[in-house]
Amino acid sequence: MNGLIGLLCLIWGFNWVFMKLANGVFPPVLFAGYRFALGALVLLAVCYFRKVPLPRWKDLKWYIVCGILQTMYFNLAIQISLEDLSAGLTSVLTYSMPLWLTLMAHFWLPGEKLRLRKLAGIMIGIIGLFIAMDAHWGGSTGALLLAVSSGLSWALSNLLIKRKLAGSDMLQFTTWQMVAGAAGLLLYSVIFEHGTSHWGVMPAVYVVFSGVVGSALAFVMWSYILSKVEASKASISLLLVPVVGVVCGCLFLKESLNPVMAVGIVLVLLGIWLVNGGGKPKAETSAES
């Protein structure tokens, strides 16, 4: 499972490169709409050929709620907050998600009690992410709250997946939540965005990679991971995503990586190690397995 989580972080982290490049040729919410619409179409085709049945209403209503929370609202909140906040600070506030999910899990998920080691690991990881992303406080209170709300909405969606959809077909769930989220993003873009799309070979590559790999494949992987792994352990590992994004930015976009940012990356890794059982006695590890 660790290998699957690592692959997911590599995919989503590398996808940051395409997302940054796409911002230069598409209105940001429209690009997100294109990305998830293509991902939804790919997954609908997979469901058709695998003969995955249509969802029952009792499941579909939760699929739609999750699509609104983790696909539509999550992306809208990020894009709008970026108008007033730095990319680094927005990333940190968005990826505060593991903290909110761990707190929610303590109250609403049996067997996922909050322990000091978990809390310490998450806080160290978020502080490390703040340093690694070269984040600086600034911007309006409204934008700060909006960025935090993106992490909260993502955490709430993940809680619903664990609590309400544990026995659901994860391919079916991922497909229909993406349909709902993509529809919301495209509707918002049509009503509120006024930019121009500049199509070409590379813009098409951005949409195809982000849609097929960064959305369809990656969200199926994430839904599967979340159904199998403790919520706090799965979510804290996602702090690697913006870290991989920073490294990929240095490799492919010639962005800078200074020693202070490297220290932040080490703290992120330390936080993930603590949450995932680093330093636990062998007897305790055996008792929990």
PDB file of C-alpha atoms in Angstrom, residues 1-2 4-5 112 158 161-162 165-170 220-235 276 288:
ATOM      1  CA  MET A   1       0.000   0.000   0.000  1.00  0.00           C
ATOM      2  CA  ASN A   2       2.923   2.367   0.710  1.00  0.00           C
ATOM      3  CA  LEU A   4       0.592   2.887  -4.171  1.00  0.00           C
ATOM      4  CA  ILE A   5       0.521   5.974  -1.931  1.00  0.00           C
ATOM      5  CA  GLU A 112      -9.123   6.145  14.716  1.00  0.00           C
ATOM      6  CA  ASN A 158     -12.878  11.899   2.896  1.00  0.00           C
ATOM      7  CA  ILE A 161     -16.117   8.169   2.071  1.00  0.00           C
ATOM      8  CA  LYS A 162     -14.888   6.338   5.171  1.00  0.00           C
ATOM      9  CA  LEU A 165     -19.333   4.652   1.463  1.00  0.00           C
ATOM     10  CA  ALA A 166     -17.056   2.022   2.968  1.00  0.00           C
ATOM     11  CA  GLY A 167     -18.816  -0.822   1.135  1.00  0.00           C
ATOM     12  CA  SER A 168     -19.330   0.989  -2.166  1.00  0.00           C
ATOM     13  CA  ASP A 169     -17.685   0.214  -5.490  1.00  0.00           C
ATOM     14  CA  MET A 170     -14.816   2.726  -5.530  1.00  0.00           C
ATOM     15  CA  VAL A 220      -9.519   5.900  -8.291  1.00  0.00           C
ATOM     16  CA  MET A 221      -6.221   5.185  -6.519  1.00  0.00           C
ATOM     17  CA  TRP A 222      -7.016   7.668  -3.736  1.00  0.00           C
ATOM     18  CA  SER A 223     -10.518   6.268  -3.172  1.00  0.00           C
ATOM     19  CA  TYR A 224      -9.084   2.752  -2.973  1.00  0.00           C
ATOM     20  CA  ILE A 225      -6.323   3.820  -0.557  1.00  0.00           C
ATOM     21  CA  LEU A 226      -8.790   5.651   1.669  1.00  0.00           C
ATOM     22  CA  SER A 227     -11.033   2.568   1.795  1.00  0.00           C
ATOM     23  CA  LYS A 228      -8.134   0.398   2.986  1.00  0.00           C
ATOM     24  CA  VAL A 229      -5.947   2.645   5.176  1.00  0.00           C
ATOM     25  CA  GLU A 230      -6.577   4.588   8.377  1.00  0.00           C
ATOM     26  CA  ALA A 231      -7.715   8.088   7.436  1.00  0.00           C
ATOM     27  CA  SER A 232      -4.956   9.969   9.283  1.00  0.00           C
ATOM     28  CA  LYS A 233      -2.189   7.779   7.836  1.00  0.00           C
ATOM     29  CA  ALA A 234      -3.506   8.046   4.281  1.00  0.00           C
ATOM     30  CA  SER A 235      -4.056  11.806   4.441  1.00  0.00           C
ATOM     31  CA  ASN A 276       2.727   6.157  10.192  1.00  0.00           C
ATOM     32  CA  GLU A 288      -2.343  -2.864  16.160  1.00  0.00           C
TER      33      GLU A 288
END
